[in-house]
C-alpha cells in the first residue's frame, strides 16, 4: 500500500479519497465461523473506544478517528494486531495511530477476536451505551 501511495500526488490523493467516500458503505459481516462471546468486548467498546469512535462506530472527523464499520471483520482484527505489535501507530511522527495503539497494546488475541466480533454487531445496530458505567 505504501508503495502505491508514494506514487500519488496531492491531486490524485484527493481524487482517490473522493472516490472512496462515494462508494456505498456495506455493514461489516462476520467471516468467523465460530464467533466468540462479545459481552466483555461490548463493555470495553463502551468504556474505551466510543469516546473517540462514537457510540455507533461512525468515527469522528474532529478526532480523526476511523469509522469502524464498512470494512471486513478480518481487517479490523489485522489492524488491532498491528497496533498491538508495533506495526501501526508506533512512528513518533504518527499523531493518530498511537491513540488506538496504546489500548491495543494491552489486548490478548482472544480479546482482539472478541472485539472484532463485537464490531460486526455494532455495524448491525448494537447500542453499547446500554452498558456504560455510570
Ligand atoms: C483517543 C482516541 C481513540 C481511542 C480511545 C480509540 N481509538 Fe481507534 N482510532 C483512533 C484514531 C484517531 C484512528 C485512526 C488512526 C490512524 O490513522 O492510524 C483509529 C483507528 C482505529 C482502527 C483502524 C481502522 C482502519 O480502518 O484501519 C481500529 C480497528 C480502531 N481504531 C479500533 C479501536 C478500538 C477497538 C478501540 C478501543 C479498544 C479504539 N480504537 C480506541 C482513535 C481512537
mmCIF file of C-alpha atoms and ligand atoms in Angstrom:
data_model
loop_
_atom_site.group_PDB
_atom_site.id
_atom_site.type_symbol
_atom_site.label_atom_id
_atom_site.label_comp_id
_atom_site.label_asym_id
_atom_site.label_seq_id
_atom_site.Cartn_x
_atom_site.Cartn_y
_atom_site.Cartn_z
ATOM 1 C CA UNK A 1 0.000 0.000 0.000
ATOM 2 C CA UNK A 2 2.814 2.414 0.873
ATOM 3 C CA UNK A 3 4.465 1.752 -2.494
ATOM 4 C CA UNK A 4 1.265 2.727 -4.293
ATOM 5 C CA UNK A 5 0.562 5.698 -2.012
ATOM 6 C CA UNK A 6 4.041 7.099 -2.681
ATOM 7 C CA UNK A 7 3.177 7.326 -6.375
ATOM 8 C CA UNK A 8 0.188 9.617 -5.738
ATOM 9 C CA UNK A 9 0.494 13.395 -5.792
ATOM 10 C CA UNK A 10 -1.853 15.618 -3.738
ATOM 11 C CA UNK A 11 -4.369 15.886 -6.568
ATOM 12 C CA UNK A 12 -4.551 12.120 -7.123
ATOM 13 C CA UNK A 13 -4.838 11.561 -3.376
ATOM 14 C CA UNK A 14 -7.798 13.947 -3.177
ATOM 15 C CA UNK A 15 -9.389 12.241 -6.174
ATOM 16 C CA UNK A 16 -8.910 8.759 -4.689
ATOM 17 C CA UNK A 17 -10.338 9.918 -1.334
ATOM 18 C CA UNK A 18 -13.360 11.439 -3.078
ATOM 19 C CA UNK A 19 -13.966 8.222 -4.998
ATOM 20 C CA UNK A 20 -13.623 6.087 -1.837
ATOM 21 C CA UNK A 21 -16.050 8.368 0.031
ATOM 22 C CA UNK A 22 -18.632 7.988 -2.729
ATOM 23 C CA UNK A 23 -18.712 4.188 -2.514
ATOM 24 C CA UNK A 24 -21.629 2.609 -0.656
ATOM 25 C CA UNK A 25 -20.767 1.520 2.875
ATOM 26 C CA UNK A 26 -21.709 -2.078 3.475
ATOM 27 C CA UNK A 27 -22.021 -3.060 7.153
ATOM 28 C CA UNK A 28 -19.231 -5.361 8.344
ATOM 29 C CA UNK A 29 -20.088 -9.035 8.154
ATOM 30 C CA UNK A 30 -18.559 -11.927 10.068
ATOM 31 C CA UNK A 31 -16.098 -14.232 8.356
ATOM 32 C CA UNK A 32 -15.588 -16.165 11.605
ATOM 33 C CA UNK A 33 -17.485 -19.491 11.566
ATOM 34 C CA UNK A 34 -17.353 -19.593 15.402
ATOM 35 C CA UNK A 35 -17.719 -16.022 16.636
ATOM 36 C CA UNK A 36 -16.761 -15.688 20.331
ATOM 37 C CA UNK A 37 -18.931 -14.248 23.079
ATOM 38 C CA UNK A 38 -18.912 -10.448 22.788
ATOM 39 C CA UNK A 39 -20.282 -9.327 26.167
ATOM 40 C CA UNK A 40 -16.903 -8.157 27.532
ATOM 41 C CA UNK A 41 -15.972 -6.575 24.204
ATOM 42 C CA UNK A 42 -19.213 -4.579 24.162
ATOM 43 C CA UNK A 43 -18.325 -3.207 27.600
ATOM 44 C CA UNK A 44 -14.763 -2.488 26.509
ATOM 45 C CA UNK A 45 -16.084 -0.626 23.486
ATOM 46 C CA UNK A 46 -18.352 1.469 25.729
ATOM 47 C CA UNK A 47 -15.566 2.172 28.249
ATOM 48 C CA UNK A 48 -12.557 2.626 25.989
ATOM 49 C CA UNK A 49 -13.384 3.059 22.314
ATOM 50 C CA UNK A 50 -16.561 5.001 21.773
ATOM 51 C CA UNK A 51 -15.135 8.156 23.298
ATOM 52 C CA UNK A 52 -13.218 8.555 20.025
ATOM 53 C CA UNK A 53 -15.061 6.339 17.544
ATOM 54 C CA UNK A 54 -18.540 7.500 18.688
ATOM 55 C CA UNK A 55 -21.166 5.250 20.207
ATOM 56 C CA UNK A 56 -22.157 3.805 16.821
ATOM 57 C CA UNK A 57 -18.609 3.399 15.499
ATOM 58 C CA UNK A 58 -19.138 6.000 12.786
ATOM 59 C CA UNK A 59 -15.802 7.677 13.517
ATOM 60 C CA UNK A 60 -15.393 11.366 14.288
ATOM 61 C CA UNK A 61 -13.804 13.859 11.954
ATOM 62 C CA UNK A 62 -12.722 16.130 14.839
ATOM 63 C CA UNK A 63 -10.747 13.274 16.447
ATOM 64 C CA UNK A 64 -9.688 11.970 13.031
ATOM 65 C CA UNK A 65 -10.896 8.542 14.180
ATOM 66 C CA UNK A 66 -11.814 5.949 11.570
ATOM 67 C CA UNK A 67 -15.296 4.611 11.078
ATOM 68 C CA UNK A 68 -15.369 1.081 12.492
ATOM 69 C CA UNK A 69 -17.873 -0.422 10.152
ATOM 70 C CA UNK A 70 -17.885 -0.817 6.408
ATOM 71 C CA UNK A 71 -14.727 -2.903 6.233
ATOM 72 C CA UNK A 72 -14.456 -6.651 6.719
ATOM 73 C CA UNK A 73 -14.024 -8.155 10.193
ATOM 74 C CA UNK A 74 -10.664 -9.771 9.427
ATOM 75 C CA UNK A 75 -9.344 -6.299 8.526
ATOM 76 C CA UNK A 76 -10.267 -4.974 11.982
ATOM 77 C CA UNK A 77 -8.540 -7.937 13.609
ATOM 78 C CA UNK A 78 -5.426 -7.404 11.497
ATOM 79 C CA UNK A 79 -5.290 -3.678 12.320
ATOM 80 C CA UNK A 80 -5.710 -4.262 16.066
ATOM 81 C CA UNK A 81 -2.865 -6.800 15.972
ATOM 82 C CA UNK A 82 -0.707 -4.351 14.004
ATOM 83 C CA UNK A 83 -1.341 -1.636 16.589
ATOM 84 C CA UNK A 84 -0.660 -4.048 19.437
ATOM 85 C CA UNK A 85 2.520 -5.428 17.921
ATOM 86 C CA UNK A 86 4.002 -2.058 16.939
ATOM 87 C CA UNK A 87 3.490 -2.230 13.164
ATOM 88 C CA UNK A 88 0.999 0.603 13.181
ATOM 89 C CA UNK A 89 0.838 3.680 15.374
ATOM 90 C CA UNK A 90 4.424 3.362 16.582
ATOM 91 C CA UNK A 91 6.122 6.007 14.451
ATOM 92 C CA UNK A 92 6.988 9.084 16.559
ATOM 93 C CA UNK A 93 5.554 11.312 13.804
ATOM 94 C CA UNK A 94 2.214 9.469 13.810
ATOM 95 C CA UNK A 95 -0.226 11.582 15.808
ATOM 96 C CA UNK A 96 -3.348 9.439 15.331
ATOM 97 C CA UNK A 97 -2.176 5.816 15.384
ATOM 98 C CA UNK A 98 -0.940 5.789 19.000
ATOM 99 C CA UNK A 99 -4.449 6.617 20.259
ATOM 100 C CA UNK A 100 -5.604 3.085 19.445
ATOM 101 C CA UNK A 101 -2.150 1.508 19.783
ATOM 102 C CA UNK A 102 -1.895 2.389 23.470
ATOM 103 C CA UNK A 103 -5.116 0.484 24.176
ATOM 104 C CA UNK A 104 -4.425 -2.358 21.739
ATOM 105 C CA UNK A 105 -1.023 -2.938 23.349
ATOM 106 C CA UNK A 106 -2.825 -4.460 26.325
ATOM 107 C CA UNK A 107 -5.149 -6.764 24.368
ATOM 108 C CA UNK A 108 -4.787 -10.542 24.142
ATOM 109 C CA UNK A 109 -5.526 -12.444 20.917
ATOM 110 C CA UNK A 110 -8.808 -13.583 22.472
ATOM 111 C CA UNK A 111 -9.818 -10.007 23.319
ATOM 112 C CA UNK A 112 -8.977 -8.859 19.779
ATOM 113 C CA UNK A 113 -11.105 -11.667 18.325
ATOM 114 C CA UNK A 114 -13.978 -10.773 20.657
ATOM 115 C CA UNK A 115 -13.692 -7.056 19.797
ATOM 116 C CA UNK A 116 -13.645 -7.927 16.100
ATOM 117 C CA UNK A 117 -16.816 -9.978 16.538
ATOM 118 C CA UNK A 118 -18.391 -7.164 18.548
ATOM 119 C CA UNK A 119 -17.666 -4.641 15.784
ATOM 120 C CA UNK A 120 -19.837 -6.799 13.490
ATOM 121 C CA UNK A 121 -22.728 -6.457 15.977
ATOM 122 C CA UNK A 122 -22.070 -2.709 16.238
ATOM 123 C CA UNK A 123 -22.248 -2.401 12.459
ATOM 124 C CA UNK A 124 -25.659 -4.024 12.608
ATOM 125 C CA UNK A 125 -27.086 -1.618 15.175
ATOM 126 C CA UNK A 126 -25.992 -2.770 18.644
ATOM 127 C CA UNK A 127 -26.034 0.136 21.104
ATOM 128 C CA UNK A 128 -23.076 -0.026 23.536
ATOM 129 C CA UNK A 129 -24.444 2.884 25.607
ATOM 130 C CA UNK A 130 -26.642 0.335 27.355
ATOM 131 C CA UNK A 131 -23.619 -0.966 29.314
ATOM 132 C CA UNK A 132 -21.894 2.359 30.010
ATOM 133 C CA UNK A 133 -20.538 2.815 33.529
ATOM 134 C CA UNK A 134 -22.427 5.499 35.377
HETATM 135 C C1 LIG B 1 -8.154 8.562 21.893
HETATM 136 C C2 LIG B 1 -8.960 8.198 20.709
HETATM 137 C C3 LIG B 1 -9.128 6.745 20.344
HETATM 138 C C4 LIG B 1 -9.462 5.700 21.169
HETATM 139 C C5 LIG B 1 -9.735 5.730 22.669
HETATM 140 C C6 LIG B 1 -9.548 4.518 20.312
HETATM 141 N N1 LIG B 1 -9.268 4.852 19.025
HETATM 142 FE FE1 LIG B 1 -9.229 3.582 17.421
HETATM 143 N N2 LIG B 1 -8.563 5.075 16.239
HETATM 144 C C7 LIG B 1 -8.421 6.390 16.621
HETATM 145 C C8 LIG B 1 -7.861 7.155 15.527
HETATM 146 C C9 LIG B 1 -7.542 8.645 15.540
HETATM 147 C C10 LIG B 1 -7.687 6.228 14.453
HETATM 148 C C11 LIG B 1 -7.034 6.494 13.083
HETATM 149 C C12 LIG B 1 -5.584 6.128 13.368
HETATM 150 C C13 LIG B 1 -4.645 6.010 12.242
HETATM 151 O O1 LIG B 1 -4.688 6.835 11.335
HETATM 152 O O2 LIG B 1 -3.825 5.056 12.318
HETATM 153 C C14 LIG B 1 -8.136 4.933 14.946
HETATM 154 C C15 LIG B 1 -8.105 3.755 14.208
HETATM 155 C C16 LIG B 1 -8.639 2.560 14.620
HETATM 156 C C17 LIG B 1 -8.726 1.364 13.814
HETATM 157 C C18 LIG B 1 -8.223 1.197 12.392
HETATM 158 C C19 LIG B 1 -9.351 1.434 11.419
HETATM 159 C C20 LIG B 1 -8.961 1.277 9.989
HETATM 160 O O3 LIG B 1 -9.844 1.432 9.125
HETATM 161 O O4 LIG B 1 -7.790 0.993 9.658
HETATM 162 C C21 LIG B 1 -9.338 0.403 14.560
HETATM 163 C C22 LIG B 1 -9.674 -1.035 14.136
HETATM 164 C C23 LIG B 1 -9.614 1.003 15.844
HETATM 165 N N3 LIG B 1 -9.171 2.315 15.857
HETATM 166 C C24 LIG B 1 -10.238 0.351 16.875
HETATM 167 C C25 LIG B 1 -10.313 0.853 18.162
HETATM 168 C C26 LIG B 1 -10.814 0.093 19.283
HETATM 169 C C27 LIG B 1 -11.381 -1.325 19.199
HETATM 170 C C28 LIG B 1 -10.680 0.899 20.389
HETATM 171 C C29 LIG B 1 -10.975 0.547 21.814
HETATM 172 C C30 LIG B 1 -10.364 -0.664 22.330
HETATM 173 C C31 LIG B 1 -10.129 2.167 19.936
HETATM 174 N N4 LIG B 1 -9.920 2.099 18.585
HETATM 175 C C32 LIG B 1 -9.882 3.250 20.766
HETATM 176 C C33 LIG B 1 -8.727 6.937 17.857
HETATM 177 C C34 LIG B 1 -9.014 6.202 18.988
#
